[in-house]
């Protein structure tokens, strides 16, 4: 049973650029959610995808968008990067209706 | 607007001690309360969880105490070990969304 894998692990961007982060869900899981974890804080819910559609969103602007693919993998896209977007981005997978989340190790984004 | 408040921010105990981490929530719609453990460079990993119809749950050295009327819950770690040194997050879940506390950094000294 493979866990949740995320790529890239680290990346550096400049303000105004765009970034795409990728996530492969755990085998058997069909729901993917994304979280932003700023330094010294807990993860904050960005959105969740189920059956290739967004079915829940936190308090994040529209420049944060995502996709889920038929194999349940997912992408997080952030446009017009701002300095405050610097954070660890965590992907978590689960089986629909289940409360247990399996997190990946995250993608650390630095915006200069 | 923080819906889950966690304390303390950091905690240092001696090996064998019993660290206690507390959380309070506001939204009574929350129906699942997990605790996660996070090591540096890793994602959070589920440690133990409780539903609001239960007042206590124990798994190995980890115990959750839940007070529904006070909207508070806590994590107790019995016989703590240096390997328990990590950041602990409480969370509350509703409608597929988890709201996390800001974490407690636990250091267990040998």
mmCIF file of N, CA, C and O in Angstrom, chain B residues 20-104:
data_model
loop_
_atom_site.group_PDB
_atom_site.id
_atom_site.type_symbol
_atom_site.label_atom_id
_atom_site.label_comp_id
_atom_site.label_asym_id
_atom_site.label_seq_id
_atom_site.Cartn_x
_atom_site.Cartn_y
_atom_site.Cartn_z
ATOM 1 N N UNK B 20 0.208 17.119 28.816
ATOM 2 C CA UNK B 20 -1.214 17.292 28.514
ATOM 3 C C UNK B 20 -1.357 18.496 27.591
ATOM 4 O O UNK B 20 -0.837 19.574 27.884
ATOM 5 N N UNK B 21 -2.045 18.293 26.481
ATOM 6 C CA UNK B 21 -2.270 19.352 25.502
ATOM 7 C C UNK B 21 -3.779 19.569 25.413
ATOM 8 O O UNK B 21 -4.547 18.604 25.331
ATOM 9 N N UNK B 22 -4.180 20.825 25.441
ATOM 10 C CA UNK B 22 -5.598 21.159 25.494
ATOM 11 C C UNK B 22 -6.079 21.872 24.249
ATOM 12 O O UNK B 22 -5.342 22.655 23.639
ATOM 13 N N UNK B 23 -7.321 21.605 23.894
ATOM 14 C CA UNK B 23 -7.947 22.299 22.751
ATOM 15 C C UNK B 23 -9.371 22.676 23.092
ATOM 16 O O UNK B 23 -10.047 21.950 23.848
ATOM 17 N N UNK B 24 -9.820 23.788 22.542
ATOM 18 C CA UNK B 24 -11.183 24.248 22.720
ATOM 19 C C UNK B 24 -11.745 24.612 21.356
ATOM 20 O O UNK B 24 -11.023 25.132 20.496
ATOM 21 N N UNK B 25 -13.008 24.311 21.155
ATOM 22 C CA UNK B 25 -13.619 24.609 19.868
ATOM 23 C C UNK B 25 -14.896 25.416 20.082
ATOM 24 O O UNK B 25 -15.419 25.508 21.194
ATOM 25 N N UNK B 26 -15.377 25.996 18.970
ATOM 26 C CA UNK B 26 -16.558 26.852 19.064
ATOM 27 C C UNK B 26 -17.768 26.268 18.327
ATOM 28 O O UNK B 26 -18.898 26.395 18.779
ATOM 29 N N UNK B 27 -17.503 25.642 17.192
ATOM 30 C CA UNK B 27 -18.584 25.195 16.330
ATOM 31 C C UNK B 27 -19.144 23.858 16.810
ATOM 32 O O UNK B 27 -18.476 22.838 16.768
ATOM 33 N N UNK B 28 -20.384 23.846 17.254
ATOM 34 C CA UNK B 28 -20.976 22.610 17.767
ATOM 35 C C UNK B 28 -21.317 21.617 16.661
ATOM 36 O O UNK B 28 -21.745 20.500 16.942
ATOM 37 N N UNK B 29 -21.143 22.002 15.416
ATOM 38 C CA UNK B 29 -21.383 21.081 14.300
ATOM 39 C C UNK B 29 -20.219 20.115 14.097
ATOM 40 O O UNK B 29 -20.358 19.118 13.379
ATOM 41 N N UNK B 30 -19.076 20.381 14.715
ATOM 42 C CA UNK B 30 -17.945 19.464 14.589
ATOM 43 C C UNK B 30 -18.359 18.097 15.138
ATOM 44 O O UNK B 30 -18.980 18.007 16.202
ATOM 45 N N UNK B 31 -17.992 17.020 14.409
ATOM 46 C CA UNK B 31 -18.434 15.701 14.841
ATOM 47 C C UNK B 31 -17.314 14.663 14.900
ATOM 48 O O UNK B 31 -17.578 13.462 15.037
ATOM 49 N N UNK B 32 -16.081 15.111 14.778
ATOM 50 C CA UNK B 32 -14.952 14.175 14.818
ATOM 51 C C UNK B 32 -13.736 14.976 15.239
ATOM 52 O O UNK B 32 -13.496 16.059 14.688
ATOM 53 N N UNK B 33 -12.994 14.462 16.212
ATOM 54 C CA UNK B 33 -11.912 15.244 16.811
ATOM 55 C C UNK B 33 -10.636 14.401 16.820
ATOM 56 O O UNK B 33 -10.388 13.620 17.729
ATOM 57 N N UNK B 34 -9.777 14.575 15.798
ATOM 58 C CA UNK B 34 -8.529 13.819 15.730
ATOM 59 C C UNK B 34 -7.347 14.599 16.297
ATOM 60 O O UNK B 34 -7.374 15.841 16.382
ATOM 61 N N UNK B 35 -6.335 13.867 16.666
ATOM 62 C CA UNK B 35 -5.043 14.445 17.022
ATOM 63 C C UNK B 35 -4.015 13.919 16.024
ATOM 64 O O UNK B 35 -4.012 12.728 15.690
ATOM 65 N N UNK B 36 -3.155 14.827 15.579
ATOM 66 C CA UNK B 36 -2.111 14.463 14.628
ATOM 67 C C UNK B 36 -0.742 14.741 15.253
ATOM 68 O O UNK B 36 -0.564 15.671 16.039
ATOM 69 N N UNK B 37 0.220 13.923 14.841
ATOM 70 C CA UNK B 37 1.611 14.073 15.268
ATOM 71 C C UNK B 37 2.425 14.398 14.024
ATOM 72 O O UNK B 37 2.273 13.733 12.989
ATOM 73 N N UNK B 38 3.275 15.411 14.117
ATOM 74 C CA UNK B 38 4.076 15.801 12.966
ATOM 75 C C UNK B 38 5.544 15.921 13.361
ATOM 76 O O UNK B 38 5.893 16.672 14.275
ATOM 77 N N UNK B 39 6.381 15.182 12.637
ATOM 78 C CA UNK B 39 7.828 15.281 12.818
ATOM 79 C C UNK B 39 8.396 16.221 11.753
ATOM 80 O O UNK B 39 7.790 16.385 10.682
ATOM 81 N N UNK B 40 9.548 16.850 12.025
ATOM 82 C CA UNK B 40 10.140 17.769 11.042
ATOM 83 C C UNK B 40 10.318 17.105 9.678
ATOM 84 O O UNK B 40 10.795 15.978 9.573
ATOM 85 N N UNK B 41 9.886 17.806 8.631
ATOM 86 C CA UNK B 41 10.035 17.299 7.273
ATOM 87 C C UNK B 41 8.993 16.275 6.870
ATOM 88 O O UNK B 41 9.070 15.720 5.766
ATOM 89 N N UNK B 42 8.034 16.024 7.726
ATOM 90 C CA UNK B 42 6.981 15.045 7.431
ATOM 91 C C UNK B 42 5.613 15.710 7.499
ATOM 92 O O UNK B 42 5.435 16.771 8.099
ATOM 93 N N UNK B 43 4.639 15.059 6.884
ATOM 94 C CA UNK B 43 3.271 15.525 7.028
ATOM 95 C C UNK B 43 2.669 15.035 8.342
ATOM 96 O O UNK B 43 3.202 14.115 8.965
ATOM 97 N N UNK B 44 1.568 15.628 8.771
ATOM 98 C CA UNK B 44 0.902 15.157 9.988
ATOM 99 C C UNK B 44 0.416 13.722 9.826
ATOM 100 O O UNK B 44 -0.021 13.322 8.745
ATOM 101 N N UNK B 45 0.493 12.955 10.892
ATOM 102 C CA UNK B 45 0.023 11.572 10.889
ATOM 103 C C UNK B 45 -1.004 11.410 11.998
ATOM 104 O O UNK B 45 -0.790 11.869 13.130
ATOM 105 N N UNK B 46 -2.119 10.765 11.673
ATOM 106 C CA UNK B 46 -3.178 10.564 12.663
ATOM 107 C C UNK B 46 -2.659 9.730 13.822
ATOM 108 O O UNK B 46 -2.069 8.667 13.643
ATOM 109 N N UNK B 47 -2.925 10.235 15.033
ATOM 110 C CA UNK B 47 -2.482 9.554 16.254
ATOM 111 C C UNK B 47 -3.643 8.832 16.922
ATOM 112 O O UNK B 47 -3.590 7.649 17.219
ATOM 113 N N UNK B 48 -4.711 9.558 17.153
ATOM 114 C CA UNK B 48 -5.882 9.047 17.852
ATOM 115 C C UNK B 48 -7.025 10.022 17.589
ATOM 116 O O UNK B 48 -6.795 11.204 17.329
ATOM 117 N N UNK B 49 -8.266 9.541 17.640
ATOM 118 C CA UNK B 49 -9.405 10.416 17.368
ATOM 119 C C UNK B 49 -10.585 9.992 18.226
ATOM 120 O O UNK B 49 -10.653 8.839 18.692
ATOM 121 N N UNK B 50 -11.536 10.928 18.402
ATOM 122 C CA UNK B 50 -12.700 10.656 19.240
ATOM 123 C C UNK B 50 -13.933 11.313 18.638
ATOM 124 O O UNK B 50 -13.822 12.323 17.924
ATOM 125 N N UNK B 51 -15.069 10.736 18.889
ATOM 126 C CA UNK B 51 -16.345 11.343 18.504
ATOM 127 C C UNK B 51 -16.980 11.968 19.733
ATOM 128 O O UNK B 51 -16.719 11.537 20.855
ATOM 129 N N UNK B 52 -17.856 12.955 19.563
ATOM 130 C CA UNK B 52 -18.361 13.714 20.711
ATOM 131 C C UNK B 52 -19.306 12.950 21.631
ATOM 132 O O UNK B 52 -19.654 13.456 22.699
ATOM 133 N N UNK B 53 -19.716 11.743 21.255
ATOM 134 C CA UNK B 53 -20.587 10.963 22.134
ATOM 135 C C UNK B 53 -19.798 10.084 23.115
ATOM 136 O O UNK B 53 -20.374 9.318 23.879
ATOM 137 N N UNK B 54 -18.470 10.236 23.096
ATOM 138 C CA UNK B 54 -17.591 9.463 23.973
ATOM 139 C C UNK B 54 -16.785 10.437 24.823
ATOM 140 O O UNK B 54 -16.320 11.456 24.323
ATOM 141 N N UNK B 55 -16.598 10.151 26.106
ATOM 142 C CA UNK B 55 -15.882 11.090 26.974
ATOM 143 C C UNK B 55 -14.387 10.803 27.073
ATOM 144 O O UNK B 55 -13.608 11.683 27.438
ATOM 145 N N UNK B 56 -14.005 9.573 26.735
ATOM 146 C CA UNK B 56 -12.584 9.238 26.816
ATOM 147 C C UNK B 56 -12.259 8.110 25.847
ATOM 148 O O UNK B 56 -13.062 7.198 25.660
ATOM 149 N N UNK B 57 -11.078 8.187 25.253
ATOM 150 C CA UNK B 57 -10.612 7.111 24.381
ATOM 151 C C UNK B 57 -9.126 6.911 24.624
ATOM 152 O O UNK B 57 -8.373 7.888 24.704
ATOM 153 N N UNK B 58 -8.738 5.650 24.748
ATOM 154 C CA UNK B 58 -7.344 5.333 25.045
ATOM 155 C C UNK B 58 -6.801 4.394 23.976
ATOM 156 O O UNK B 58 -7.446 3.404 23.627
ATOM 157 N N UNK B 59 -5.620 4.722 23.466
ATOM 158 C CA UNK B 59 -4.940 3.825 22.526
ATOM 159 C C UNK B 59 -3.469 3.799 22.923
ATOM 160 O O UNK B 59 -2.746 4.783 22.739
ATOM 161 N N UNK B 60 -3.062 2.693 23.508
ATOM 162 C CA UNK B 60 -1.687 2.583 23.975
ATOM 163 C C UNK B 60 -1.396 3.629 25.041
ATOM 164 O O UNK B 60 -2.119 3.746 26.032
ATOM 165 N N UNK B 61 -0.356 4.440 24.819
ATOM 166 C CA UNK B 61 -0.003 5.476 25.806
ATOM 167 C C UNK B 61 -0.749 6.781 25.604
ATOM 168 O O UNK B 61 -0.548 7.733 26.354
ATOM 169 N N UNK B 62 -1.593 6.851 24.601
ATOM 170 C CA UNK B 62 -2.279 8.101 24.258
ATOM 171 C C UNK B 62 -3.749 8.032 24.664
ATOM 172 O O UNK B 62 -4.433 7.060 24.379
ATOM 173 N N UNK B 63 -4.224 9.096 25.334
ATOM 174 C CA UNK B 63 -5.611 9.176 25.787
ATOM 175 C C UNK B 63 -6.190 10.521 25.399
ATOM 176 O O UNK B 63 -5.545 11.562 25.594
ATOM 177 N N UNK B 64 -7.400 10.499 24.845
ATOM 178 C CA UNK B 64 -8.145 11.733 24.619
ATOM 179 C C UNK B 64 -9.237 11.811 25.680
ATOM 180 O O UNK B 64 -9.993 10.849 25.883
ATOM 181 N N UNK B 65 -9.344 12.975 26.316
ATOM 182 C CA UNK B 65 -10.473 13.273 27.192
ATOM 183 C C UNK B 65 -11.333 14.326 26.509
ATOM 184 O O UNK B 65 -10.806 15.302 25.970
ATOM 185 N N UNK B 66 -12.640 14.107 26.501
ATOM 186 C CA UNK B 66 -13.541 14.992 25.750
ATOM 187 C C UNK B 66 -14.651 15.496 26.666
ATOM 188 O O UNK B 66 -15.319 14.704 27.343
ATOM 189 N N UNK B 67 -14.844 16.811 26.697
ATOM 190 C CA UNK B 67 -15.901 17.433 27.494
ATOM 191 C C UNK B 67 -16.809 18.202 26.550
ATOM 192 O O UNK B 67 -16.513 19.342 26.163
ATOM 193 N N UNK B 68 -17.916 17.582 26.179
ATOM 194 C CA UNK B 68 -18.795 18.172 25.175
ATOM 195 C C UNK B 68 -19.437 19.467 25.666
ATOM 196 O O UNK B 68 -19.550 20.436 24.913
ATOM 197 N N UNK B 69 -19.850 19.517 26.924
ATOM 198 C CA UNK B 69 -20.537 20.708 27.428
ATOM 199 C C UNK B 69 -19.590 21.912 27.479
ATOM 200 O O UNK B 69 -19.992 23.044 27.224
ATOM 201 N N UNK B 70 -18.331 21.653 27.759
ATOM 202 C CA UNK B 70 -17.340 22.731 27.810
ATOM 203 C C UNK B 70 -16.713 22.994 26.449
ATOM 204 O O UNK B 70 -15.966 23.970 26.292
ATOM 205 N N UNK B 71 -16.998 22.135 25.482
ATOM 206 C CA UNK B 71 -16.408 22.239 24.138
ATOM 207 C C UNK B 71 -14.884 22.245 24.223
ATOM 208 O O UNK B 71 -14.206 23.110 23.632
ATOM 209 N N UNK B 72 -14.376 21.271 24.991
ATOM 210 C CA UNK B 72 -12.937 21.139 25.167
ATOM 211 C C UNK B 72 -12.533 19.680 25.057
ATOM 212 O O UNK B 72 -13.319 18.779 25.400
ATOM 213 N N UNK B 73 -11.314 19.460 24.587
ATOM 214 C CA UNK B 73 -10.763 18.115 24.568
ATOM 215 C C UNK B 73 -9.249 18.194 24.747
ATOM 216 O O UNK B 73 -8.640 19.241 24.474
ATOM 217 N N UNK B 74 -8.691 17.119 25.258
ATOM 218 C CA UNK B 74 -7.267 17.149 25.573
ATOM 219 C C UNK B 74 -6.607 15.813 25.243
ATOM 220 O O UNK B 74 -7.265 14.780 25.183
ATOM 221 N N UNK B 75 -5.306 15.893 25.021
ATOM 222 C CA UNK B 75 -4.477 14.717 24.747
ATOM 223 C C UNK B 75 -3.521 14.517 25.915
ATOM 224 O O UNK B 75 -2.856 15.460 26.330
ATOM 225 N N UNK B 76 -3.487 13.297 26.439
ATOM 226 C CA UNK B 76 -2.549 12.928 27.497
ATOM 227 C C UNK B 76 -1.619 11.859 26.930
ATOM 228 O O UNK B 76 -2.088 10.903 26.294
ATOM 229 N N UNK B 77 -0.326 12.021 27.190
ATOM 230 C CA UNK B 77 0.644 11.021 26.746
ATOM 231 C C UNK B 77 1.274 10.413 27.996
ATOM 232 O O UNK B 77 2.025 11.079 28.722
ATOM 233 N N UNK B 78 0.956 9.162 28.247
ATOM 234 C CA UNK B 78 1.484 8.476 29.430
ATOM 235 C C UNK B 78 2.920 8.015 29.173
ATOM 236 O O UNK B 78 3.280 7.684 28.044
ATOM 237 N N UNK B 79 3.723 8.003 30.247
ATOM 238 C CA UNK B 79 5.089 7.483 30.164
ATOM 239 C C UNK B 79 5.795 8.020 28.908
ATOM 240 O O UNK B 79 6.266 7.262 28.054
ATOM 241 N N UNK B 80 5.854 9.338 28.773
ATOM 242 C CA UNK B 80 6.395 9.943 27.554
ATOM 243 C C UNK B 80 7.870 9.566 27.342
ATOM 244 O O UNK B 80 8.624 9.367 28.307
ATOM 245 N N UNK B 81 8.234 9.448 26.088
ATOM 246 C CA UNK B 81 9.576 9.015 25.669
ATOM 247 C C UNK B 81 10.201 10.090 24.773
ATOM 248 O O UNK B 81 9.478 10.845 24.118
ATOM 249 N N UNK B 82 11.525 10.146 24.693
ATOM 250 C CA UNK B 82 12.168 11.120 23.799
ATOM 251 C C UNK B 82 11.664 11.021 22.359
ATOM 252 O O UNK B 82 11.570 12.027 21.658
ATOM 253 N N UNK B 83 11.298 9.829 21.923
ATOM 254 C CA UNK B 83 10.775 9.645 20.573
ATOM 255 C C UNK B 83 9.405 10.277 20.351
ATOM 256 O O UNK B 83 8.957 10.394 19.209
ATOM 257 N N UNK B 84 8.756 10.698 21.444
ATOM 258 C CA UNK B 84 7.473 11.394 21.329
ATOM 259 C C UNK B 84 7.667 12.874 21.020
ATOM 260 O O UNK B 84 6.695 13.594 20.790
ATOM 261 N N UNK B 85 8.914 13.343 21.044
ATOM 262 C CA UNK B 85 9.199 14.749 20.740
ATOM 263 C C UNK B 85 8.772 15.054 19.312
ATOM 264 O O UNK B 85 9.283 14.465 18.350
ATOM 265 N N UNK B 86 7.815 15.953 19.172
ATOM 266 C CA UNK B 86 7.208 16.256 17.875
ATOM 267 C C UNK B 86 6.254 17.428 18.080
ATOM 268 O O UNK B 86 6.103 17.936 19.194
ATOM 269 N N UNK B 87 5.600 17.837 17.007
ATOM 270 C CA UNK B 87 4.538 18.832 17.106
ATOM 271 C C UNK B 87 3.198 18.117 17.022
ATOM 272 O O UNK B 87 3.000 17.269 16.150
ATOM 273 N N UNK B 88 2.316 18.450 17.928
ATOM 274 C CA UNK B 88 1.012 17.808 18.003
ATOM 275 C C UNK B 88 -0.072 18.824 17.642
ATOM 276 O O UNK B 88 -0.072 19.958 18.128
ATOM 277 N N UNK B 89 -0.984 18.405 16.793
ATOM 278 C CA UNK B 89 -2.096 19.246 16.374
ATOM 279 C C UNK B 89 -3.411 18.588 16.751
ATOM 280 O O UNK B 89 -3.624 17.406 16.458
ATOM 281 N N UNK B 90 -4.296 19.353 17.361
ATOM 282 C CA UNK B 90 -5.663 18.898 17.484
ATOM 283 C C UNK B 90 -6.424 19.402 16.263
ATOM 284 O O UNK B 90 -6.003 20.356 15.601
ATOM 285 N N UNK B 91 -7.513 18.764 15.961
ATOM 286 C CA UNK B 91 -8.341 19.176 14.834
ATOM 287 C C UNK B 91 -9.788 18.858 15.146
ATOM 288 O O UNK B 91 -10.097 18.049 16.038
ATOM 289 N N UNK B 92 -10.666 19.516 14.421
ATOM 290 C CA UNK B 92 -12.096 19.252 14.528
ATOM 291 C C UNK B 92 -12.642 19.191 13.107
ATOM 292 O O UNK B 92 -12.251 19.989 12.246
ATOM 293 N N UNK B 93 -13.508 18.231 12.869
ATOM 294 C CA UNK B 93 -13.924 17.967 11.497
ATOM 295 C C UNK B 93 -15.437 18.034 11.355
ATOM 296 O O UNK B 93 -16.178 17.584 12.243
ATOM 297 N N UNK B 94 -15.866 18.617 10.223
ATOM 298 C CA UNK B 94 -17.281 18.669 9.896
ATOM 299 C C UNK B 94 -17.434 18.800 8.397
ATOM 300 O O UNK B 94 -16.720 19.592 7.776
ATOM 301 N N UNK B 95 -18.355 18.052 7.829
ATOM 302 C CA UNK B 95 -18.659 18.155 6.394
ATOM 303 C C UNK B 95 -17.405 18.065 5.542
ATOM 304 O O UNK B 95 -17.247 18.828 4.584
ATOM 305 N N UNK B 96 -16.522 17.143 5.868
ATOM 306 C CA UNK B 96 -15.352 16.902 5.046
ATOM 307 C C UNK B 96 -14.222 17.891 5.197
ATOM 308 O O UNK B 96 -13.231 17.819 4.482
ATOM 309 N N UNK B 97 -14.363 18.837 6.108
ATOM 310 C CA UNK B 97 -13.326 19.846 6.298
ATOM 311 C C UNK B 97 -12.766 19.752 7.709
ATOM 312 O O UNK B 97 -13.521 19.678 8.670
ATOM 313 N N UNK B 98 -11.434 19.735 7.807
ATOM 314 C CA UNK B 98 -10.774 19.698 9.110
ATOM 315 C C UNK B 98 -10.235 21.071 9.462
ATOM 316 O O UNK B 98 -9.590 21.715 8.637
ATOM 317 N N UNK B 99 -10.493 21.515 10.680
ATOM 318 C CA UNK B 99 -9.967 22.769 11.206
ATOM 319 C C UNK B 99 -8.954 22.421 12.278
ATOM 320 O O UNK B 99 -9.281 21.705 13.222
ATOM 321 N N UNK B 100 -7.740 22.922 12.121
ATOM 322 C CA UNK B 100 -6.641 22.554 13.002
ATOM 323 C C UNK B 100 -6.328 23.661 14.017
ATOM 324 O O UNK B 100 -6.510 24.858 13.736
ATOM 325 N N UNK B 101 -5.827 23.241 15.178
ATOM 326 C CA UNK B 101 -5.208 24.179 16.097
ATOM 327 C C UNK B 101 -3.830 24.552 15.579
ATOM 328 O O UNK B 101 -3.362 24.013 14.573
ATOM 329 N N UNK B 102 -3.170 25.461 16.289
ATOM 330 C CA UNK B 102 -1.873 25.947 15.821
ATOM 331 C C UNK B 102 -0.697 25.075 16.252
ATOM 332 O O UNK B 102 0.447 25.384 15.908
ATOM 333 N N UNK B 103 -0.953 24.026 16.982
ATOM 334 C CA UNK B 103 0.098 23.067 17.302
ATOM 335 C C UNK B 103 0.779 23.300 18.633
ATOM 336 O O UNK B 103 0.833 24.423 19.143
ATOM 337 N N UNK B 104 1.294 22.217 19.191
ATOM 338 C CA UNK B 104 2.087 22.246 20.425
ATOM 339 C C UNK B 104 3.378 21.491 20.162
ATOM 340 O O UNK B 104 3.328 20.326 19.745
#
